């Protein structure tokens, strides 16, 4: 995968300084009683606008790195290209959200009453504000997203115009493009009565509306393709991750808990991956969030990006089909070597930046050890964790022989009934 390293040197230094501090200093704690996210943003945005103006005026001519031919030929790999403050991907530490590691997020961010994993709403608040929300603030955001989640009938009709055999990402992106008709940013810009410093306000409305509605659209695409096409209405009593699971048709408490974790750890991944970079690039033209997100989805649909966990699940099932569920480690070693010697890769292993096991893999492994330790596919994933890294190290061509997030996620979803790889 071609990665664009997209965090400025200043942001990288700031984030590393945060990592070295104690956990209590790694985030700005909230003591405000204000529950409304937009009110918080109204306080923060002017501060950030002034900070960036000052940074540009005082440090605008400071170089942040050298560019080599390898970087250019490698798709801008390793270049410092743009500011991306919501997350940082460190080669050794893995992903950090506003300076917080995944274990720290699991410990500190508010969770559902019935669960332990962070609410995606709480991470959204953290990403937007740089602050850890209170439980009341996370719940208020959850309620607001549920109120924003109404999807007009023409969205379903736009999706239904496509063959049911169309790839789910094609149907999903089409549904997002249909939602764009309601863009608040486009209306405000066309009216011409909004200043540049206030662009963020209709963008915020679009972004929250989009975040609220994409689970509805995605679940409809899933049920149209694999179930009877019936719509399962949103449940106002459920949080964001649990509602997504519910609308897909999975109501077990553990699947709802898994979906909270799944959405949280996939919420942001620095600016360098294809989809994040594509969305940011399109947005830089003042395309509204719907247009930008649709572009991101089209990048995500590529086989070297979003289809990775699909490829992992299919490969694991192929191992079971050819060798059985009770395959020994020695047999598994032979199978891995056979895969590599045929010119193929072991899907789910390696990463463009990471040089250690992906923390997103680890937290999914911990979830599986707690909830499904005896699942045959999980046990196979565990054996691969022991077998594959030494083989890839011996091969000598792989900079990172460790598993990434996609090596695990498909098996978890499969266990709870979401078995359709695509």
mmCIF file of C-alpha atoms in Angstrom:
data_model
loop_
_atom_site.group_PDB
_atom_site.id
_atom_site.type_symbol
_atom_site.label_atom_id
_atom_site.label_comp_id
_atom_site.label_asym_id
_atom_site.label_seq_id
_atom_site.Cartn_x
_atom_site.Cartn_y
_atom_site.Cartn_z
ATOM 1 C CA UNK A 1 0.000 0.000 0.000
ATOM 2 C CA UNK A 2 1.213 3.467 -0.817
ATOM 3 C CA UNK A 3 1.294 5.502 2.360
ATOM 4 C CA UNK A 4 1.565 9.300 2.527
ATOM 5 C CA UNK A 5 3.190 10.262 5.804
ATOM 6 C CA UNK A 6 1.053 13.205 6.675
ATOM 7 C CA UNK A 7 1.765 14.597 10.117
ATOM 8 C CA UNK A 8 3.931 17.690 10.404
ATOM 9 C CA UNK A 9 7.206 17.499 12.305
ATOM 10 C CA UNK A 10 5.821 19.916 14.857
ATOM 11 C CA UNK A 11 2.760 17.762 15.454
ATOM 12 C CA UNK A 12 4.945 14.649 15.674
ATOM 13 C CA UNK A 13 7.205 16.250 18.282
ATOM 14 C CA UNK A 14 4.185 17.429 20.264
ATOM 15 C CA UNK A 15 2.633 13.987 20.257
ATOM 16 C CA UNK A 16 5.865 12.291 21.328
ATOM 17 C CA UNK A 17 6.220 14.732 24.166
ATOM 18 C CA UNK A 18 2.717 13.811 25.249
ATOM 19 C CA UNK A 19 3.572 10.102 25.092
ATOM 20 C CA UNK A 20 6.449 10.639 27.512
ATOM 21 C CA UNK A 21 4.285 12.428 30.048
ATOM 22 C CA UNK A 22 2.132 10.732 32.650
ATOM 23 C CA UNK A 23 -1.330 9.594 31.671
ATOM 24 C CA UNK A 24 -2.923 12.301 33.770
ATOM 25 C CA UNK A 25 -1.139 14.937 31.679
ATOM 26 C CA UNK A 26 -1.702 13.301 28.302
ATOM 27 C CA UNK A 27 -5.159 14.777 27.778
ATOM 28 C CA UNK A 28 -6.990 17.899 28.862
ATOM 29 C CA UNK A 29 -9.628 16.872 31.386
ATOM 30 C CA UNK A 30 -13.081 18.377 31.130
ATOM 31 C CA UNK A 31 -14.756 19.963 34.121
ATOM 32 C CA UNK A 32 -17.411 21.863 32.185
ATOM 33 C CA UNK A 33 -21.053 21.003 32.735
ATOM 34 C CA UNK A 34 -21.806 21.864 29.092
ATOM 35 C CA UNK A 35 -23.088 18.773 27.299
ATOM 36 C CA UNK A 36 -23.286 20.190 23.782
ATOM 37 C CA UNK A 37 -20.343 19.311 21.516
ATOM 38 C CA UNK A 38 -20.815 22.306 19.233
ATOM 39 C CA UNK A 39 -20.544 24.689 22.185
ATOM 40 C CA UNK A 40 -17.212 23.103 23.031
ATOM 41 C CA UNK A 41 -16.104 23.497 19.420
ATOM 42 C CA UNK A 42 -17.095 27.174 19.436
ATOM 43 C CA UNK A 43 -14.594 27.707 22.253
ATOM 44 C CA UNK A 44 -11.820 25.654 20.689
ATOM 45 C CA UNK A 45 -11.957 26.616 16.985
ATOM 46 C CA UNK A 46 -10.943 30.316 17.398
ATOM 47 C CA UNK A 47 -8.048 29.248 19.629
ATOM 48 C CA UNK A 48 -6.831 26.802 17.002
ATOM 49 C CA UNK A 49 -7.256 29.313 14.178
ATOM 50 C CA UNK A 50 -5.093 31.822 16.081
ATOM 51 C CA UNK A 51 -2.530 29.152 16.964
ATOM 52 C CA UNK A 52 -2.099 28.102 13.328
ATOM 53 C CA UNK A 53 -1.860 31.715 12.144
ATOM 54 C CA UNK A 54 0.877 32.331 14.682
ATOM 55 C CA UNK A 55 2.651 29.106 13.720
ATOM 56 C CA UNK A 56 2.599 30.089 10.056
ATOM 57 C CA UNK A 57 3.831 33.636 10.662
ATOM 58 C CA UNK A 58 6.591 32.700 13.102
ATOM 59 C CA UNK A 59 7.720 29.294 11.810
ATOM 60 C CA UNK A 60 6.449 29.244 8.224
ATOM 61 C CA UNK A 61 9.923 29.133 6.662
ATOM 62 C CA UNK A 62 11.303 26.401 8.920
ATOM 63 C CA UNK A 63 12.156 23.208 6.967
ATOM 64 C CA UNK A 64 10.678 19.978 8.362
ATOM 65 C CA UNK A 65 12.621 17.354 6.447
ATOM 66 C CA UNK A 66 14.501 16.253 3.342
ATOM 67 C CA UNK A 67 12.886 14.667 0.309
ATOM 68 C CA UNK A 68 14.625 11.762 -1.407
ATOM 69 C CA UNK A 69 14.015 10.034 -4.723
ATOM 70 C CA UNK A 70 12.843 6.918 -2.861
ATOM 71 C CA UNK A 71 10.135 8.985 -1.140
ATOM 72 C CA UNK A 72 8.863 10.305 -4.447
ATOM 73 C CA UNK A 73 8.914 6.921 -6.181
ATOM 74 C CA UNK A 74 7.319 5.307 -3.120
ATOM 75 C CA UNK A 75 4.222 7.482 -3.307
ATOM 76 C CA UNK A 76 5.467 10.188 -0.902
ATOM 77 C CA UNK A 77 6.285 7.536 1.712
ATOM 78 C CA UNK A 78 8.023 9.051 4.705
ATOM 79 C CA UNK A 79 7.378 12.660 3.727
ATOM 80 C CA UNK A 80 6.017 15.167 6.188
ATOM 81 C CA UNK A 81 3.142 16.473 4.127
ATOM 82 C CA UNK A 82 0.287 17.933 6.150
ATOM 83 C CA UNK A 83 -0.944 18.577 9.656
ATOM 84 C CA UNK A 84 -2.948 15.718 11.206
ATOM 85 C CA UNK A 85 -3.466 16.287 14.894
ATOM 86 C CA UNK A 86 -6.222 13.834 15.761
ATOM 87 C CA UNK A 87 -3.987 10.770 15.673
ATOM 88 C CA UNK A 88 -0.395 9.720 15.220
ATOM 89 C CA UNK A 89 0.953 6.415 13.957
ATOM 90 C CA UNK A 90 4.274 5.706 15.633
ATOM 91 C CA UNK A 91 6.429 2.890 14.265
ATOM 92 C CA UNK A 92 6.929 1.436 17.744
ATOM 93 C CA UNK A 93 3.908 2.629 19.726
ATOM 94 C CA UNK A 94 1.220 2.110 17.085
ATOM 95 C CA UNK A 95 -1.790 4.407 16.794
ATOM 96 C CA UNK A 96 -2.433 7.106 19.377
ATOM 97 C CA UNK A 97 -5.589 9.195 19.440
ATOM 98 C CA UNK A 98 -4.800 12.730 20.638
ATOM 99 C CA UNK A 99 -1.763 11.262 22.384
ATOM 100 C CA UNK A 100 -3.662 8.394 24.028
ATOM 101 C CA UNK A 101 -2.819 4.767 23.293
ATOM 102 C CA UNK A 102 -5.580 2.213 22.759
ATOM 103 C CA UNK A 103 -5.169 0.719 26.279
ATOM 104 C CA UNK A 104 -5.403 4.242 27.709
ATOM 105 C CA UNK A 105 -8.556 4.904 25.683
ATOM 106 C CA UNK A 106 -10.035 1.641 26.946
ATOM 107 C CA UNK A 107 -9.266 2.665 30.512
ATOM 108 C CA UNK A 108 -10.305 6.327 30.463
ATOM 109 C CA UNK A 109 -12.992 6.915 27.838
ATOM 110 C CA UNK A 110 -16.620 6.430 28.932
ATOM 111 C CA UNK A 111 -18.164 3.064 28.113
ATOM 112 C CA UNK A 112 -21.715 1.771 27.891
ATOM 113 C CA UNK A 113 -23.485 0.839 31.119
ATOM 114 C CA UNK A 114 -23.466 -2.793 30.057
ATOM 115 C CA UNK A 115 -19.929 -2.912 28.642
ATOM 116 C CA UNK A 116 -16.262 -2.163 29.126
ATOM 117 C CA UNK A 117 -15.085 -1.010 25.681
ATOM 118 C CA UNK A 118 -15.027 2.729 24.899
ATOM 119 C CA UNK A 119 -18.070 4.292 23.310
ATOM 120 C CA UNK A 120 -17.237 5.481 19.777
ATOM 121 C CA UNK A 121 -19.043 8.713 20.738
ATOM 122 C CA UNK A 122 -16.472 9.328 23.455
ATOM 123 C CA UNK A 123 -13.607 8.878 21.008
ATOM 124 C CA UNK A 124 -15.317 11.231 18.550
ATOM 125 C CA UNK A 125 -15.459 13.859 21.279
ATOM 126 C CA UNK A 126 -11.781 13.271 22.053
ATOM 127 C CA UNK A 127 -10.762 13.553 18.396
ATOM 128 C CA UNK A 128 -12.680 16.783 17.840
ATOM 129 C CA UNK A 129 -11.822 18.577 21.068
ATOM 130 C CA UNK A 130 -8.638 16.975 22.377
ATOM 131 C CA UNK A 131 -10.489 16.438 25.661
ATOM 132 C CA UNK A 132 -11.847 13.381 27.436
ATOM 133 C CA UNK A 133 -15.627 13.701 27.762
ATOM 134 C CA UNK A 134 -17.607 12.953 30.878
ATOM 135 C CA UNK A 135 -20.081 10.091 30.802
ATOM 136 C CA UNK A 136 -22.899 12.664 30.571
ATOM 137 C CA UNK A 137 -21.277 14.355 27.581
ATOM 138 C CA UNK A 138 -20.742 11.050 25.769
ATOM 139 C CA UNK A 139 -24.363 10.072 26.419
ATOM 140 C CA UNK A 140 -25.593 13.461 25.210
ATOM 141 C CA UNK A 141 -23.607 13.056 21.991
ATOM 142 C CA UNK A 142 -25.028 9.562 21.588
ATOM 143 C CA UNK A 143 -28.554 10.990 21.873
ATOM 144 C CA UNK A 144 -27.753 13.765 19.421
ATOM 145 C CA UNK A 145 -26.398 11.340 16.834
ATOM 146 C CA UNK A 146 -29.541 9.209 17.158
ATOM 147 C CA UNK A 147 -31.690 12.309 16.543
ATOM 148 C CA UNK A 148 -29.655 13.147 13.448
ATOM 149 C CA UNK A 149 -29.871 9.647 11.975
ATOM 150 C CA UNK A 150 -33.054 9.996 9.885
ATOM 151 C CA UNK A 151 -32.419 8.913 6.286
ATOM 152 C CA UNK A 152 -34.816 10.072 3.512
ATOM 153 C CA UNK A 153 -36.512 7.474 1.307
ATOM 154 C CA UNK A 154 -34.677 8.632 -1.817
ATOM 155 C CA UNK A 155 -31.430 7.341 -0.314
ATOM 156 C CA UNK A 156 -32.800 3.809 -0.351
ATOM 157 C CA UNK A 157 -34.140 4.322 -3.863
ATOM 158 C CA UNK A 158 -30.721 5.481 -5.069
ATOM 159 C CA UNK A 159 -29.149 2.318 -3.680
ATOM 160 C CA UNK A 160 -31.972 0.154 -5.049
ATOM 161 C CA UNK A 161 -31.234 1.496 -8.539
ATOM 162 C CA UNK A 162 -28.039 -0.571 -8.463
ATOM 163 C CA UNK A 163 -28.027 -4.348 -8.952
ATOM 164 C CA UNK A 164 -28.026 -6.211 -5.653
ATOM 165 C CA UNK A 165 -24.852 -7.898 -6.909
ATOM 166 C CA UNK A 166 -22.955 -4.583 -6.958
ATOM 167 C CA UNK A 167 -20.070 -4.565 -4.477
ATOM 168 C CA UNK A 168 -21.223 -3.305 -1.062
ATOM 169 C CA UNK A 169 -18.712 -0.436 -1.195
ATOM 170 C CA UNK A 170 -20.221 0.721 -4.498
ATOM 171 C CA UNK A 171 -23.681 0.727 -2.947
ATOM 172 C CA UNK A 172 -22.388 2.412 0.222
ATOM 173 C CA UNK A 173 -20.616 5.218 -1.657
ATOM 174 C CA UNK A 174 -23.728 5.743 -3.786
ATOM 175 C CA UNK A 175 -25.836 6.116 -0.658
ATOM 176 C CA UNK A 176 -23.396 8.671 0.786
ATOM 177 C CA UNK A 177 -23.465 10.647 -2.452
ATOM 178 C CA UNK A 178 -27.265 10.664 -2.303
ATOM 179 C CA UNK A 179 -27.081 12.059 1.245
ATOM 180 C CA UNK A 180 -25.044 14.979 -0.117
ATOM 181 C CA UNK A 181 -28.254 16.603 -1.362
ATOM 182 C CA UNK A 182 -28.772 17.773 2.228
ATOM 183 C CA UNK A 183 -25.331 19.364 2.661
ATOM 184 C CA UNK A 184 -25.462 22.414 4.922
ATOM 185 C CA UNK A 185 -22.023 23.541 3.773
ATOM 186 C CA UNK A 186 -23.015 23.564 0.114
ATOM 187 C CA UNK A 187 -26.128 25.636 0.902
ATOM 188 C CA UNK A 188 -24.173 28.136 3.000
ATOM 189 C CA UNK A 189 -21.396 28.493 0.429
ATOM 190 C CA UNK A 190 -23.819 29.001 -2.452
ATOM 191 C CA UNK A 191 -25.648 31.700 -0.510
ATOM 192 C CA UNK A 192 -22.327 33.486 -0.157
ATOM 193 C CA UNK A 193 -23.029 35.027 3.251
ATOM 194 C CA UNK A 194 -20.551 33.058 5.359
ATOM 195 C CA UNK A 195 -16.996 34.133 6.200
ATOM 196 C CA UNK A 196 -14.052 31.777 5.825
ATOM 197 C CA UNK A 197 -13.523 31.689 9.597
ATOM 198 C CA UNK A 198 -17.056 30.279 9.973
ATOM 199 C CA UNK A 199 -16.765 27.530 7.344
ATOM 200 C CA UNK A 200 -16.377 25.073 10.189
ATOM 201 C CA UNK A 201 -19.965 25.552 11.397
ATOM 202 C CA UNK A 202 -21.886 24.076 8.409
ATOM 203 C CA UNK A 203 -19.030 21.584 8.000
ATOM 204 C CA UNK A 204 -19.606 20.471 11.591
ATOM 205 C CA UNK A 205 -23.335 20.023 10.893
ATOM 206 C CA UNK A 206 -22.613 17.973 7.776
ATOM 207 C CA UNK A 207 -20.011 15.876 9.561
ATOM 208 C CA UNK A 208 -22.251 14.982 12.504
ATOM 209 C CA UNK A 209 -25.203 14.277 10.213
ATOM 210 C CA UNK A 210 -22.991 12.063 8.080
ATOM 211 C CA UNK A 211 -21.541 10.210 11.077
ATOM 212 C CA UNK A 212 -25.082 9.661 12.381
ATOM 213 C CA UNK A 213 -26.435 8.346 9.070
ATOM 214 C CA UNK A 214 -23.692 6.143 7.658
ATOM 215 C CA UNK A 215 -24.524 3.185 9.962
ATOM 216 C CA UNK A 216 -28.110 3.349 8.668
ATOM 217 C CA UNK A 217 -26.928 3.320 5.057
ATOM 218 C CA UNK A 218 -24.300 0.638 5.640
ATOM 219 C CA UNK A 219 -26.708 -1.663 7.461
ATOM 220 C CA UNK A 220 -29.263 -1.287 4.660
ATOM 221 C CA UNK A 221 -26.661 -2.282 2.064
ATOM 222 C CA UNK A 222 -25.786 -5.342 4.146
ATOM 223 C CA UNK A 223 -29.393 -6.410 4.616
ATOM 224 C CA UNK A 224 -30.211 -5.743 0.959
ATOM 225 C CA UNK A 225 -27.393 -8.004 -0.171
ATOM 226 C CA UNK A 226 -27.444 -10.800 2.381
ATOM 227 C CA UNK A 227 -30.781 -10.764 4.190
ATOM 228 C CA UNK A 228 -34.341 -10.088 3.038
ATOM 229 C CA UNK A 229 -33.816 -6.381 2.407
ATOM 230 C CA UNK A 230 -35.949 -5.323 5.357
ATOM 231 C CA UNK A 231 -34.895 -2.243 7.305
ATOM 232 C CA UNK A 232 -34.313 -2.594 11.045
ATOM 233 C CA UNK A 233 -35.126 0.813 12.577
ATOM 234 C CA UNK A 234 -32.666 2.603 14.820
ATOM 235 C CA UNK A 235 -33.277 2.088 18.536
ATOM 236 C CA UNK A 236 -33.133 5.392 20.456
ATOM 237 C CA UNK A 237 -32.149 3.579 23.643
ATOM 238 C CA UNK A 238 -28.896 2.231 22.180
ATOM 239 C CA UNK A 239 -25.511 3.868 21.746
ATOM 240 C CA UNK A 240 -23.814 4.330 18.374
ATOM 241 C CA UNK A 241 -21.908 1.029 18.155
ATOM 242 C CA UNK A 242 -24.738 -1.037 19.615
ATOM 243 C CA UNK A 243 -27.205 0.565 17.219
ATOM 244 C CA UNK A 244 -25.042 -0.309 14.228
ATOM 245 C CA UNK A 245 -24.957 -3.928 15.377
ATOM 246 C CA UNK A 246 -28.737 -3.846 15.952
ATOM 247 C CA UNK A 247 -29.516 -2.384 12.516
ATOM 248 C CA UNK A 248 -27.317 -5.007 10.870
ATOM 249 C CA UNK A 249 -29.429 -7.638 12.630
ATOM 250 C CA UNK A 250 -27.112 -8.718 15.466
ATOM 251 C CA UNK A 251 -28.476 -8.141 18.949
ATOM 252 C CA UNK A 252 -26.247 -10.216 21.200
ATOM 253 C CA UNK A 253 -24.625 -8.100 23.940
ATOM 254 C CA UNK A 254 -21.172 -9.349 22.956
ATOM 255 C CA UNK A 255 -21.601 -8.353 19.297
ATOM 256 C CA UNK A 256 -22.700 -4.888 20.408
ATOM 257 C CA UNK A 257 -19.620 -4.675 22.615
ATOM 258 C CA UNK A 258 -17.409 -5.851 19.739
ATOM 259 C CA UNK A 259 -18.904 -3.206 17.450
ATOM 260 C CA UNK A 260 -18.083 -0.485 19.984
ATOM 261 C CA UNK A 261 -14.473 -1.644 20.000
ATOM 262 C CA UNK A 262 -14.375 -2.151 16.223
ATOM 263 C CA UNK A 263 -15.670 1.331 15.393
ATOM 264 C CA UNK A 264 -13.430 2.951 18.013
ATOM 265 C CA UNK A 265 -10.145 1.456 16.836
ATOM 266 C CA UNK A 266 -10.959 2.187 13.168
ATOM 267 C CA UNK A 267 -12.037 5.789 13.782
ATOM 268 C CA UNK A 268 -8.814 7.481 12.686
ATOM 269 C CA UNK A 269 -5.436 6.356 11.352
ATOM 270 C CA UNK A 270 -3.286 9.414 10.873
ATOM 271 C CA UNK A 271 -3.497 11.062 7.454
ATOM 272 C CA UNK A 272 -1.350 8.710 5.491
ATOM 273 C CA UNK A 273 -3.569 5.810 4.544
ATOM 274 C CA UNK A 274 -5.331 5.981 1.198
ATOM 275 C CA UNK A 275 -8.832 6.759 2.453
ATOM 276 C CA UNK A 276 -7.888 9.372 5.056
ATOM 277 C CA UNK A 277 -5.584 11.134 2.612
ATOM 278 C CA UNK A 278 -8.175 11.014 -0.177
ATOM 279 C CA UNK A 279 -10.861 12.508 2.057
ATOM 280 C CA UNK A 280 -8.537 15.281 3.248
ATOM 281 C CA UNK A 281 -7.379 16.020 -0.291
ATOM 282 C CA UNK A 282 -10.898 16.325 -1.676
ATOM 283 C CA UNK A 283 -11.955 18.415 1.322
ATOM 284 C CA UNK A 284 -9.121 20.862 0.616
ATOM 285 C CA UNK A 285 -11.060 21.954 -2.472
ATOM 286 C CA UNK A 286 -13.953 22.961 -0.152
ATOM 287 C CA UNK A 287 -15.879 19.902 -1.228
ATOM 288 C CA UNK A 288 -18.348 19.190 1.566
ATOM 289 C CA UNK A 289 -17.967 16.240 3.978
ATOM 290 C CA UNK A 290 -20.281 14.017 1.932
ATOM 291 C CA UNK A 291 -18.202 14.411 -1.219
ATOM 292 C CA UNK A 292 -14.976 14.017 0.735
ATOM 293 C CA UNK A 293 -16.158 10.899 2.572
ATOM 294 C CA UNK A 294 -17.406 9.311 -0.663
ATOM 295 C CA UNK A 295 -13.926 9.824 -2.127
ATOM 296 C CA UNK A 296 -12.438 8.210 0.974
ATOM 297 C CA UNK A 297 -14.752 5.214 0.562
ATOM 298 C CA UNK A 298 -13.646 4.745 -3.033
ATOM 299 C CA UNK A 299 -10.046 4.578 -1.848
ATOM 300 C CA UNK A 300 -11.021 2.237 0.957
ATOM 301 C CA UNK A 301 -12.594 -0.149 -1.562
ATOM 302 C CA UNK A 302 -9.201 -0.989 -3.053
ATOM 303 C CA UNK A 303 -7.792 -4.489 -2.489
ATOM 304 C CA UNK A 304 -4.667 -3.078 -0.816
ATOM 305 C CA UNK A 305 -6.658 -1.071 1.721
ATOM 306 C CA UNK A 306 -10.150 -1.798 3.027
ATOM 307 C CA UNK A 307 -10.448 -5.261 1.527
ATOM 308 C CA UNK A 308 -7.549 -6.506 3.631
ATOM 309 C CA UNK A 309 -9.597 -8.085 6.431
ATOM 310 C CA UNK A 310 -11.783 -9.734 3.792
ATOM 311 C CA UNK A 311 -8.666 -11.315 2.264
ATOM 312 C CA UNK A 312 -7.496 -12.492 5.703
ATOM 313 C CA UNK A 313 -10.804 -14.183 6.496
ATOM 314 C CA UNK A 314 -10.944 -15.901 3.097
ATOM 315 C CA UNK A 315 -7.350 -17.113 3.469
ATOM 316 C CA UNK A 316 -7.986 -18.474 6.975
ATOM 317 C CA UNK A 317 -11.077 -20.314 5.775
ATOM 318 C CA UNK A 318 -9.007 -21.723 2.903
ATOM 319 C CA UNK A 319 -6.480 -23.058 5.419
ATOM 320 C CA UNK A 320 -9.304 -24.796 7.297
ATOM 321 C CA UNK A 321 -10.772 -26.146 4.067
ATOM 322 C CA UNK A 322 -7.469 -27.666 2.959
ATOM 323 C CA UNK A 323 -5.989 -28.704 6.311
ATOM 324 C CA UNK A 324 -8.860 -28.869 8.798
ATOM 325 C CA UNK A 325 -9.529 -26.904 11.980
ATOM 326 C CA UNK A 326 -7.109 -28.928 14.103
ATOM 327 C CA UNK A 327 -4.051 -28.143 12.002
ATOM 328 C CA UNK A 328 -0.799 -28.428 13.957
ATOM 329 C CA UNK A 329 1.822 -25.681 14.129
ATOM 330 C CA UNK A 330 4.188 -27.756 11.982
ATOM 331 C CA UNK A 331 1.511 -28.238 9.333
ATOM 332 C CA UNK A 332 0.741 -24.539 9.523
ATOM 333 C CA UNK A 333 4.406 -23.684 8.972
ATOM 334 C CA UNK A 334 4.412 -25.833 5.836
ATOM 335 C CA UNK A 335 1.253 -24.130 4.592
ATOM 336 C CA UNK A 336 2.689 -20.646 5.200
ATOM 337 C CA UNK A 337 5.873 -21.547 3.319
ATOM 338 C CA UNK A 338 3.776 -22.956 0.484
ATOM 339 C CA UNK A 339 1.858 -19.677 0.312
ATOM 340 C CA UNK A 340 5.061 -17.610 0.257
ATOM 341 C CA UNK A 341 6.837 -19.855 -2.248
ATOM 342 C CA UNK A 342 3.902 -19.519 -4.631
ATOM 343 C CA UNK A 343 4.568 -15.781 -4.804
ATOM 344 C CA UNK A 344 1.712 -14.788 -2.520
ATOM 345 C CA UNK A 345 1.765 -12.987 0.810
ATOM 346 C CA UNK A 346 0.316 -14.000 4.160
ATOM 347 C CA UNK A 347 -2.595 -11.551 4.443
ATOM 348 C CA UNK A 348 -2.798 -9.516 7.628
ATOM 349 C CA UNK A 349 0.945 -9.429 8.270
ATOM 350 C CA UNK A 350 3.240 -6.465 7.723
ATOM 351 C CA UNK A 351 2.568 -2.736 7.761
ATOM 352 C CA UNK A 352 3.824 0.322 5.898
ATOM 353 C CA UNK A 353 4.892 2.053 9.111
ATOM 354 C CA UNK A 354 4.572 -0.191 12.180
ATOM 355 C CA UNK A 355 7.553 -2.247 13.304
ATOM 356 C CA UNK A 356 5.791 -4.089 16.132
ATOM 357 C CA UNK A 357 2.502 -5.925 16.596
ATOM 358 C CA UNK A 358 -0.366 -3.564 15.855
ATOM 359 C CA UNK A 359 -2.030 -2.494 19.149
ATOM 360 C CA UNK A 360 -5.363 -2.782 17.346
ATOM 361 C CA UNK A 361 -4.579 -6.470 16.796
ATOM 362 C CA UNK A 362 -3.688 -6.875 20.464
ATOM 363 C CA UNK A 363 -6.910 -5.357 21.817
ATOM 364 C CA UNK A 364 -8.944 -7.599 19.491
ATOM 365 C CA UNK A 365 -6.941 -10.608 20.658
ATOM 366 C CA UNK A 366 -7.685 -9.675 24.276
ATOM 367 C CA UNK A 367 -11.381 -9.412 23.393
ATOM 368 C CA UNK A 368 -11.268 -12.892 21.828
ATOM 369 C CA UNK A 369 -9.416 -14.405 24.780
ATOM 370 C CA UNK A 370 -12.160 -13.071 27.028
ATOM 371 C CA UNK A 371 -15.228 -13.905 24.960
ATOM 372 C CA UNK A 372 -14.398 -16.668 22.448
ATOM 373 C CA UNK A 373 -11.206 -18.494 23.522
ATOM 374 C CA UNK A 374 -12.377 -21.851 22.151
ATOM 375 C CA UNK A 375 -13.438 -20.648 18.689
ATOM 376 C CA UNK A 376 -11.486 -22.751 16.126
ATOM 377 C CA UNK A 377 -10.799 -19.792 13.819
ATOM 378 C CA UNK A 378 -9.506 -17.697 16.723
ATOM 379 C CA UNK A 379 -7.261 -20.579 17.780
ATOM 380 C CA UNK A 380 -5.942 -20.685 14.214
ATOM 381 C CA UNK A 381 -5.285 -16.940 14.345
ATOM 382 C CA UNK A 382 -3.359 -17.500 17.593
ATOM 383 C CA UNK A 383 -1.245 -20.234 15.987
ATOM 384 C CA UNK A 384 -0.488 -17.939 13.053
ATOM 385 C CA UNK A 385 0.702 -15.314 15.552
ATOM 386 C CA UNK A 386 3.300 -17.812 16.748
ATOM 387 C CA UNK A 387 4.197 -19.263 13.351
ATOM 388 C CA UNK A 388 4.232 -16.430 10.819
ATOM 389 C CA UNK A 389 6.595 -13.785 12.337
ATOM 390 C CA UNK A 390 9.603 -16.161 12.609
ATOM 391 C CA UNK A 391 9.070 -17.324 9.021
ATOM 392 C CA UNK A 392 8.832 -13.775 7.671
ATOM 393 C CA UNK A 393 11.932 -12.844 9.685
ATOM 394 C CA UNK A 394 13.774 -15.814 8.205
ATOM 395 C CA UNK A 395 12.633 -14.767 4.739
ATOM 396 C CA UNK A 396 14.521 -11.527 5.279
ATOM 397 C CA UNK A 397 12.455 -9.345 2.953
ATOM 398 C CA UNK A 398 9.838 -8.036 5.367
ATOM 399 C CA UNK A 399 10.511 -4.991 7.552
ATOM 400 C CA UNK A 400 7.594 -5.802 9.826
ATOM 401 C CA UNK A 401 6.783 -9.516 10.335
ATOM 402 C CA UNK A 402 4.030 -8.785 12.876
ATOM 403 C CA UNK A 403 0.238 -8.890 12.423
ATOM 404 C CA UNK A 404 -1.825 -5.773 11.773
ATOM 405 C CA UNK A 405 -5.441 -4.956 12.639
ATOM 406 C CA UNK A 406 -6.830 -6.885 9.661
ATOM 407 C CA UNK A 407 -5.262 -10.163 10.800
ATOM 408 C CA UNK A 408 -7.925 -10.424 13.496
ATOM 409 C CA UNK A 409 -11.048 -8.364 12.796
ATOM 410 C CA UNK A 410 -12.730 -10.630 10.237
ATOM 411 C CA UNK A 411 -12.579 -13.667 12.522
ATOM 412 C CA UNK A 412 -14.322 -11.769 15.337
ATOM 413 C CA UNK A 413 -17.148 -10.578 13.096
ATOM 414 C CA UNK A 414 -17.455 -14.075 11.631
ATOM 415 C CA UNK A 415 -17.865 -15.596 15.110
ATOM 416 C CA UNK A 416 -20.899 -13.431 15.877
ATOM 417 C CA UNK A 417 -22.608 -14.234 12.588
ATOM 418 C CA UNK A 418 -21.360 -11.613 10.133
ATOM 419 C CA UNK A 419 -19.850 -14.309 7.924
ATOM 420 C CA UNK A 420 -20.017 -12.650 4.500
ATOM 421 C CA UNK A 421 -16.399 -11.748 3.714
ATOM 422 C CA UNK A 422 -17.160 -8.931 1.259
#
